[in-house]
Coordinates of C-alpha atoms in Angstrom, one line a residue:
X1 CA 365.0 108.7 64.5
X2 CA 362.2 110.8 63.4
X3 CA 361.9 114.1 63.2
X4 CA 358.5 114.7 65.2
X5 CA 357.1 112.6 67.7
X6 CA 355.2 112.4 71.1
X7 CA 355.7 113.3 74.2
X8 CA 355.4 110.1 76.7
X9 CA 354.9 107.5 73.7
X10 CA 357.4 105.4 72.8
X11 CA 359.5 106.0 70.0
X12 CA 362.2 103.9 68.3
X13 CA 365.7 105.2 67.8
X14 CA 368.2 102.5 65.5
X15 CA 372.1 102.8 65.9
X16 CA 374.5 101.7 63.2
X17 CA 378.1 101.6 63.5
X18 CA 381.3 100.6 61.8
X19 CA 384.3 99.6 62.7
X20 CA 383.3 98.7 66.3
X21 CA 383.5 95.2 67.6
X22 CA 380.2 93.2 68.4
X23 CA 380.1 93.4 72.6
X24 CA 381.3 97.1 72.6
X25 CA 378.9 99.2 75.0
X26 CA 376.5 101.1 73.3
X27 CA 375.5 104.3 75.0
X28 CA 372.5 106.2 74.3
X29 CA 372.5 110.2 75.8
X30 CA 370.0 112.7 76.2
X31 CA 370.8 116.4 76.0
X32 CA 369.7 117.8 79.8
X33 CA 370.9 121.4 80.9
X34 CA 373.4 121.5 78.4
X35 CA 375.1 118.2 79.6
X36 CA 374.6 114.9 78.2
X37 CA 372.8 112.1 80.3
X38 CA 373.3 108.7 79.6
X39 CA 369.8 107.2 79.7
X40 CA 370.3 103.6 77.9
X41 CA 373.4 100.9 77.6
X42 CA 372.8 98.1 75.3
X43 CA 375.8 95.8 74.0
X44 CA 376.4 95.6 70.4
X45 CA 375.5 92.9 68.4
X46 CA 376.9 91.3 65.5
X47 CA 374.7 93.0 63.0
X48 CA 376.2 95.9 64.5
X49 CA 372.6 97.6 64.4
X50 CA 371.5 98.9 68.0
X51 CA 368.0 100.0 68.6
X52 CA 366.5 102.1 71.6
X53 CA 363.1 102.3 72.6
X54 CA 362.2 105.9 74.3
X55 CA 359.7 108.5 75.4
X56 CA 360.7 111.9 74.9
X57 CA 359.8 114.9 76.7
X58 CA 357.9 117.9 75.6
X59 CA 359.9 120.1 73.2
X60 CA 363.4 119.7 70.8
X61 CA 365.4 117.0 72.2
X62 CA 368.5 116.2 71.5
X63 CA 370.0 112.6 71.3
X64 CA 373.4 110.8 70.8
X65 CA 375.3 107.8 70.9
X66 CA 378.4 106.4 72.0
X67 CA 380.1 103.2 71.7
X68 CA 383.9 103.1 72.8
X69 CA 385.6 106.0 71.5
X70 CA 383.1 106.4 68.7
X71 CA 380.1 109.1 69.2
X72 CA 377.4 109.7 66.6
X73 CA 376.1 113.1 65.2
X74 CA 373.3 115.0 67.5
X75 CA 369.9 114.0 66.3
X76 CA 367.0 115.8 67.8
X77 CA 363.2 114.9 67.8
X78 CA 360.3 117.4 68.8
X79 CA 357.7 116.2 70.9
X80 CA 354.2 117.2 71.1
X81 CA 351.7 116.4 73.9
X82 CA 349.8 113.3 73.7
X83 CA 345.6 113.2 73.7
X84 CA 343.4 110.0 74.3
X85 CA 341.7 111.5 70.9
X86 CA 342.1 113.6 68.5
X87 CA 338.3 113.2 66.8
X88 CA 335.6 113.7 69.7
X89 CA 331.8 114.4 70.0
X90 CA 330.8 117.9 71.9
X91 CA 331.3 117.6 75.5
X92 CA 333.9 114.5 75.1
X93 CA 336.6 114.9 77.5
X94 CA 340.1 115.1 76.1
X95 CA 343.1 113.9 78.1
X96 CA 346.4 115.7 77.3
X97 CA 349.8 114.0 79.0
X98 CA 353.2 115.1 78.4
X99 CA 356.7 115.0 80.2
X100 CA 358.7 118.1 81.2
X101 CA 362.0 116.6 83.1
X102 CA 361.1 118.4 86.3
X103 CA 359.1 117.8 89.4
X104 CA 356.4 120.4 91.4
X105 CA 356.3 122.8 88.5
X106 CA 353.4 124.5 87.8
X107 CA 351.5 124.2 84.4
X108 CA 348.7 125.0 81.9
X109 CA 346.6 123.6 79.6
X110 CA 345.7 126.2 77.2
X111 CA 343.2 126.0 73.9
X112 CA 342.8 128.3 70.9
X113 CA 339.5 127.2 69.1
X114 CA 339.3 128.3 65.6
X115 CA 339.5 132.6 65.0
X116 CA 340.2 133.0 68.5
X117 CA 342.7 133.5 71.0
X118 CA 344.5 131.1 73.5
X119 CA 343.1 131.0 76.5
X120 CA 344.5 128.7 79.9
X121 CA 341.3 125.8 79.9
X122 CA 343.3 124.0 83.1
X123 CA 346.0 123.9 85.5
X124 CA 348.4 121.4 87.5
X125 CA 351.9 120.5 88.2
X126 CA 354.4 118.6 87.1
X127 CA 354.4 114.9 89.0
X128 CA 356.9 111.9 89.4
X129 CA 360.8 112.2 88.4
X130 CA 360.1 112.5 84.9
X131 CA 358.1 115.9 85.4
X132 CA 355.2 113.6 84.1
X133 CA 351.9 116.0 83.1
X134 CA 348.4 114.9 82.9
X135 CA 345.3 117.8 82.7
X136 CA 342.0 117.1 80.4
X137 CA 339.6 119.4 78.9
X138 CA 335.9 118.6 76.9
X139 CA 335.9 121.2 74.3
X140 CA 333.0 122.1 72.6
X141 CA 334.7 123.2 69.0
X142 CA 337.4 122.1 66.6
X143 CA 340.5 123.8 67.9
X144 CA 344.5 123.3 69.4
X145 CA 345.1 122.3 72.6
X146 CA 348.7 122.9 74.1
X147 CA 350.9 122.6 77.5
X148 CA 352.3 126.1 78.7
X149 CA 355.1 125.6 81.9
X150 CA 355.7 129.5 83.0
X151 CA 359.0 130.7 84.1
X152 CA 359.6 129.4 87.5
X153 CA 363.2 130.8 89.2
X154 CA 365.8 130.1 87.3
X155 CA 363.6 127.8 84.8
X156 CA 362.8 129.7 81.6
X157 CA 359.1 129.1 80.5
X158 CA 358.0 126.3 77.8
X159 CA 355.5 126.5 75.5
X160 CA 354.8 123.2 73.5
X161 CA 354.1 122.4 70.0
X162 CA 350.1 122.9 69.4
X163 CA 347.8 119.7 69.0
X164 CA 344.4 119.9 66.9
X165 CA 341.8 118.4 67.9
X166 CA 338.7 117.9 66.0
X167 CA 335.1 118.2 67.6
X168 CA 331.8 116.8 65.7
X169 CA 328.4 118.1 67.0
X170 CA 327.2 115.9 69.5
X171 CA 324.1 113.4 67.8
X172 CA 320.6 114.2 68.2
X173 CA 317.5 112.5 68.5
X174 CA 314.1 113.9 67.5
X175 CA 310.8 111.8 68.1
X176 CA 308.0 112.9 66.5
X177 CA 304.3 111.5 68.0
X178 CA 300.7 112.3 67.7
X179 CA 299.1 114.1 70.9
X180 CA 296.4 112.0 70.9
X181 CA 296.0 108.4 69.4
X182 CA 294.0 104.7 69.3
X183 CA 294.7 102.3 71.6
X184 CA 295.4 98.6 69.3
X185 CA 295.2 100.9 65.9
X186 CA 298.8 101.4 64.2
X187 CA 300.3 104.6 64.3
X188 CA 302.9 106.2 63.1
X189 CA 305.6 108.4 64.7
X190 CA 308.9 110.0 63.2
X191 CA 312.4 109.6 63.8
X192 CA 314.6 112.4 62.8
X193 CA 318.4 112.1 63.5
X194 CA 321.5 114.5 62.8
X195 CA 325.1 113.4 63.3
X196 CA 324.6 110.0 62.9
X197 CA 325.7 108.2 60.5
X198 CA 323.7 105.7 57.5
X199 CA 323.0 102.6 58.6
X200 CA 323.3 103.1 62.6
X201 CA 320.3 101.1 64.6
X202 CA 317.7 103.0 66.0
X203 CA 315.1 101.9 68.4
X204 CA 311.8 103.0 69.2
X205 CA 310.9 102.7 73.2
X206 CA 307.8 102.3 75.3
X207 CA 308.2 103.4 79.1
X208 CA 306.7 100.7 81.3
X209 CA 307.0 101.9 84.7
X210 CA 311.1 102.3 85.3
X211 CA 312.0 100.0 82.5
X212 CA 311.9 100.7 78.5
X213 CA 311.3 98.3 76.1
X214 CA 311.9 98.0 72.8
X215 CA 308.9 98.0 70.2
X216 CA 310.8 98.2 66.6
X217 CA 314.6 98.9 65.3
X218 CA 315.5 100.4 61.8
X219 CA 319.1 101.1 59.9
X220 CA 319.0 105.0 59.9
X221 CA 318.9 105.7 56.2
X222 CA 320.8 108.4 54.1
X223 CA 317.8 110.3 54.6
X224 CA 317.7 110.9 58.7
X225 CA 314.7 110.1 58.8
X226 CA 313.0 107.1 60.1
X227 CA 308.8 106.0 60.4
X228 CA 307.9 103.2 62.8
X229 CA 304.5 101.9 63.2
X230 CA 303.3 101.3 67.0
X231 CA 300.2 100.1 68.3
X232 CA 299.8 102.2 71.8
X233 CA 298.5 100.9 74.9
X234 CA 295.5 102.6 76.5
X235 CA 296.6 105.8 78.3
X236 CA 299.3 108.1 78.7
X237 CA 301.9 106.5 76.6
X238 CA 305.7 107.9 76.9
X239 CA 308.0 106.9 73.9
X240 CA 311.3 107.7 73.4
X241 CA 314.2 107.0 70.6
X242 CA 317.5 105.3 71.3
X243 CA 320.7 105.1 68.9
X244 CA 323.4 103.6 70.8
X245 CA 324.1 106.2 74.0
X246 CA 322.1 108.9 72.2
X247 CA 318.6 109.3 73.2
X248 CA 315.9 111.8 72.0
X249 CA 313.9 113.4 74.7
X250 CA 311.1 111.4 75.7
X251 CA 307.5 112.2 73.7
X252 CA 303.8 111.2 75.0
X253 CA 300.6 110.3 72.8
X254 CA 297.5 109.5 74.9
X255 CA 295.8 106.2 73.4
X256 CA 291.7 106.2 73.8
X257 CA 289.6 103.1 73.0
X258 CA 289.0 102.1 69.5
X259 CA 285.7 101.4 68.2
X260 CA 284.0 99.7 65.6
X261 CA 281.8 102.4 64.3
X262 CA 281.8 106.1 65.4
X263 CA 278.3 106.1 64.3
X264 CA 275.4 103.9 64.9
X265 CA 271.6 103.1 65.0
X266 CA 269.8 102.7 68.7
X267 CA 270.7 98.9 69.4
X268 CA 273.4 98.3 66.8
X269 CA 276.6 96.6 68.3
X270 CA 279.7 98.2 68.8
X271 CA 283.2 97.2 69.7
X272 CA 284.8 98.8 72.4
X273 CA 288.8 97.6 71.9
X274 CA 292.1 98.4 73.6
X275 CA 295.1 96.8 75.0
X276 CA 297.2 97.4 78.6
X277 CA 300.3 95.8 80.0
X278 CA 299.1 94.6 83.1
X279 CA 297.8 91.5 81.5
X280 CA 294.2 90.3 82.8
X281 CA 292.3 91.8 85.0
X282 CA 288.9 93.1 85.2
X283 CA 287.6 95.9 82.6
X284 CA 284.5 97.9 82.8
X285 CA 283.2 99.3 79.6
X286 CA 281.4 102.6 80.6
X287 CA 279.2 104.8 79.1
X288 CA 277.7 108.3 79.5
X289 CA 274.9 109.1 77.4
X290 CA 274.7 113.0 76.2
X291 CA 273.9 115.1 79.4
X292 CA 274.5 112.0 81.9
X293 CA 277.1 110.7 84.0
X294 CA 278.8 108.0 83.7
X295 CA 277.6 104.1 84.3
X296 CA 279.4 100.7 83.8
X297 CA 277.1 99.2 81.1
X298 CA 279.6 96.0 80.3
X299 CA 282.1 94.2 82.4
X300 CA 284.6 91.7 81.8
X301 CA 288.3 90.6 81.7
X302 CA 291.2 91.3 79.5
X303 CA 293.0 88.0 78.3
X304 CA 296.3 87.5 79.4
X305 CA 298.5 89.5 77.0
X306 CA 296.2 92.9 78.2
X307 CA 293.9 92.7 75.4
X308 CA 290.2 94.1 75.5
X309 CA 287.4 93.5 73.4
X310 CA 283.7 93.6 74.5
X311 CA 280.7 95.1 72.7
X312 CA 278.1 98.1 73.1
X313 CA 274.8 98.0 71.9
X314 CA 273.7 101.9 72.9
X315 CA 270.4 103.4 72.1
X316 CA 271.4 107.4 72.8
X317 CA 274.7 109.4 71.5
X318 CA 277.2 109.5 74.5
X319 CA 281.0 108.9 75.3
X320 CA 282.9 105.7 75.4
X321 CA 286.0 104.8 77.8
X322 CA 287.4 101.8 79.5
X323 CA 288.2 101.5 83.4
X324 CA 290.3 99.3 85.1
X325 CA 289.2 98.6 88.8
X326 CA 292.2 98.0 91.7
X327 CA 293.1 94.8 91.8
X328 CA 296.3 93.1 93.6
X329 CA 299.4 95.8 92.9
X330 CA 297.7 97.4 90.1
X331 CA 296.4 100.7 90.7
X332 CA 292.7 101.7 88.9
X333 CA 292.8 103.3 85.6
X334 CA 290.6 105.2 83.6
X335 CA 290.8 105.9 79.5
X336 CA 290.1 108.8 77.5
X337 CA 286.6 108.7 76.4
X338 CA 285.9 108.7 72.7
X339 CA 282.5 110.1 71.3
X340 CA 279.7 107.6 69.6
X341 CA 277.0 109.6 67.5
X342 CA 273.5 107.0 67.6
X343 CA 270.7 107.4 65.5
X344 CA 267.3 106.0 65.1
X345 CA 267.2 104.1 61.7
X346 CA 263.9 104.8 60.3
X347 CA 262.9 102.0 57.5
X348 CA 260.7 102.3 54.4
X349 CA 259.8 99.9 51.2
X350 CA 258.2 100.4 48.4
X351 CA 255.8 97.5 46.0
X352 CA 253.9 97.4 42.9
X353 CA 249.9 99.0 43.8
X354 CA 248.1 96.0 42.1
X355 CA 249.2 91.6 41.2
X356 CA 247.6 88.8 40.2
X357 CA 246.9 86.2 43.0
X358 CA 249.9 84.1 43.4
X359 CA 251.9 86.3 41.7
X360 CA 255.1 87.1 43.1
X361 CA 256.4 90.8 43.9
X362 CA 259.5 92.5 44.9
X363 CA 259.3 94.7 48.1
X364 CA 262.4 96.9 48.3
X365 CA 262.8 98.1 51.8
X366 CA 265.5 101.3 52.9
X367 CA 266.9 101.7 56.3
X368 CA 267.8 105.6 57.0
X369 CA 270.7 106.1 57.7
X370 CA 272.1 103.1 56.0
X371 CA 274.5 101.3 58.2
X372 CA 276.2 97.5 59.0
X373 CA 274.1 94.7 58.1
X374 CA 270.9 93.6 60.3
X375 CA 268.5 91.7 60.4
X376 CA 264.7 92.5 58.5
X377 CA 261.2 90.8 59.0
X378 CA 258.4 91.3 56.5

């Protein structure tokens, strides 16, 4: 049998024998308060090879066998408490179990993290009529865990074999966004992880009202670090990152409209651009010229995936930004404004001072400041 084993799992102990006739009784005894208990018959068979299938207690224990008027040498095995794991994350719970051979008896759990001393982490009894134990801990560092059963009347105290169990920092997510961002215009945010390892998917997720969904998954690289490219929807936008059950605390960029040009000439056309997820409903474009309030100057629908996209054609400098009205369950919204500088274009040409009737000419004509393409009359 071997040498070292655990307490409560099963472990295999083979009998050989000579000279004793297949059939013979085959007795397998335990060592209990210095008397041996018979705990298993089998009957021989002709191989003459007899195996037993146990679960030890806690501690050195001490096993035989007899068949007829033969008995084997003493062979002892010394069981350690069992744990559901051995390798956990920080703040993983750790089950230790163990059998003692006596009911109602008190007991500890006691751990001993690295450089320290052994202090009791939990406390129980002994249950059922195999003095069955069962206490769990969640320790936060690599350390040994052990089962402690203090003297009790005439019971001496136990102190079992020590157990190491490993702890790995618990994973980490760390999202990254800008404070401020452009509603339909790709930006980026950054993924950082630690204790994960290469190639574990992580998501990037969008908060749309008590649900999240998904916008883009990667294969963490050897790096830890992950980009993803998201084009926000208009508003307060809250983002978080999700690797299995770890998940970054969640991160919030604010999305205005996008337009075409941040600078224009009195009566140029601008588009005013963004996106929601309420699908269509109505949209007011609305403007406030410098040193004015605000007026709806452009109204119209989104299409039915949320997008927006109307056009401007302001003669003064002012602020941009997109409302929703009510409408059925949706409540009204209003966008960040985003600043449009307008100019007046001032044009001049130039020609030759004197031609020849019929002659052609070239009249070169400048528009200050220069800007998209439009339209000229001579």
């Amino acid at each position: 049998m071997p040498a070292t084993s655990i307490s409560t799992v099963k472990t295999t102990i083979t009998a050989k024998t000579t000279g004793v006739t297949p059939g013979t009784r085959v007795v397998l005894q335990q060592l209990k308060s210095s008397k041996w208990t018979s705990i298993k018959t089998v009957r021989l068979s002709k191989a003459k090879k007899t195996t037993f299938t146990v679960a030890p207690p806690l501690g050195s224990v001490a096993y035989r066998v007899k068949a007829g008027s033969a008995t084997s040498a003493v062979k002892r095995t010394t069981a350690s408490p069992s744990v559901s794991k051995k390798v956990v994350t920080a703040g993983d719970r750790v089950t230790v179990r163990g059998a003692y051979g006596t009911t109602a008896r008190s007991v500890a759990l006691q751990y001993k993290p690295a450089g320290k001393s052994w202090s009791t982490v939990a406390r129980g009894k002994t249950t059922s009529k195999s003095g069955g134990i069962k206490l769990s801990f969640a320790p936060k560092a690599t350390g040994h865990l052990r089962l402690v059963l203090p003297k009790s009347g005439s019971k001496a105290a136990f102190t079992s074999k020590a157990v190491k169990v490993t702890v790995n920092a618990k994973p980490t997510l760390k999202l990254s966004v800008p404070a401020q961002s452009v509603s339909t215009v790709d930006t980026t945010v950054t993924v950082t992880a630690t204790g994960l390892k290469a190639g574990t998917k992580v998501s990037v997720q969008k908060a749309i009202g008590s649900t999240w969904k998904t916008l883009g998954t990667q294969a963490l690289t050897s790096a830890n670090q992950l980009r993803f490219r998201i084009a926000p929807t208009l508003g307060s936008v809250s983002l978080r990152a999700v690797a299995g059950s770890t998940k970054s605390p969640v991160k919030t960029t604010v999305a205005v409209p996008a337009l075409s040009l941040n600078q224009s000439v009195a009566g140029q056309a601008v588009s005013v651009k963004g996106s929601i997820d309420s699908g269509s409903r109505p949209v007011h474009i609305q403007y406030a010229p410098t040193g004015q309030g605000w007026q709806t100057i452009v109204e119209g629908t989104s299409s039915a995936k949320g997008a927006i996209s109307q056009t401007i054609e302001p003669t003064t400098s002012g602020q941009v930004r997109i409302h929703l009205p009510a409408t059925g369950n949706h409540k009204s919204f209003t966008s960040g404004a985003v600043a449009l500088s307008v100019s007046a274009q001032a044009v001049s040409f130039a020609m030759p001072d004197q031609a020849y009737r019929g002659e052609q000419i070239t009249v070169t004509a400048t528009a200050s400041p220069a800007k998209a393409t439009r339209p000229m009359r001579l």
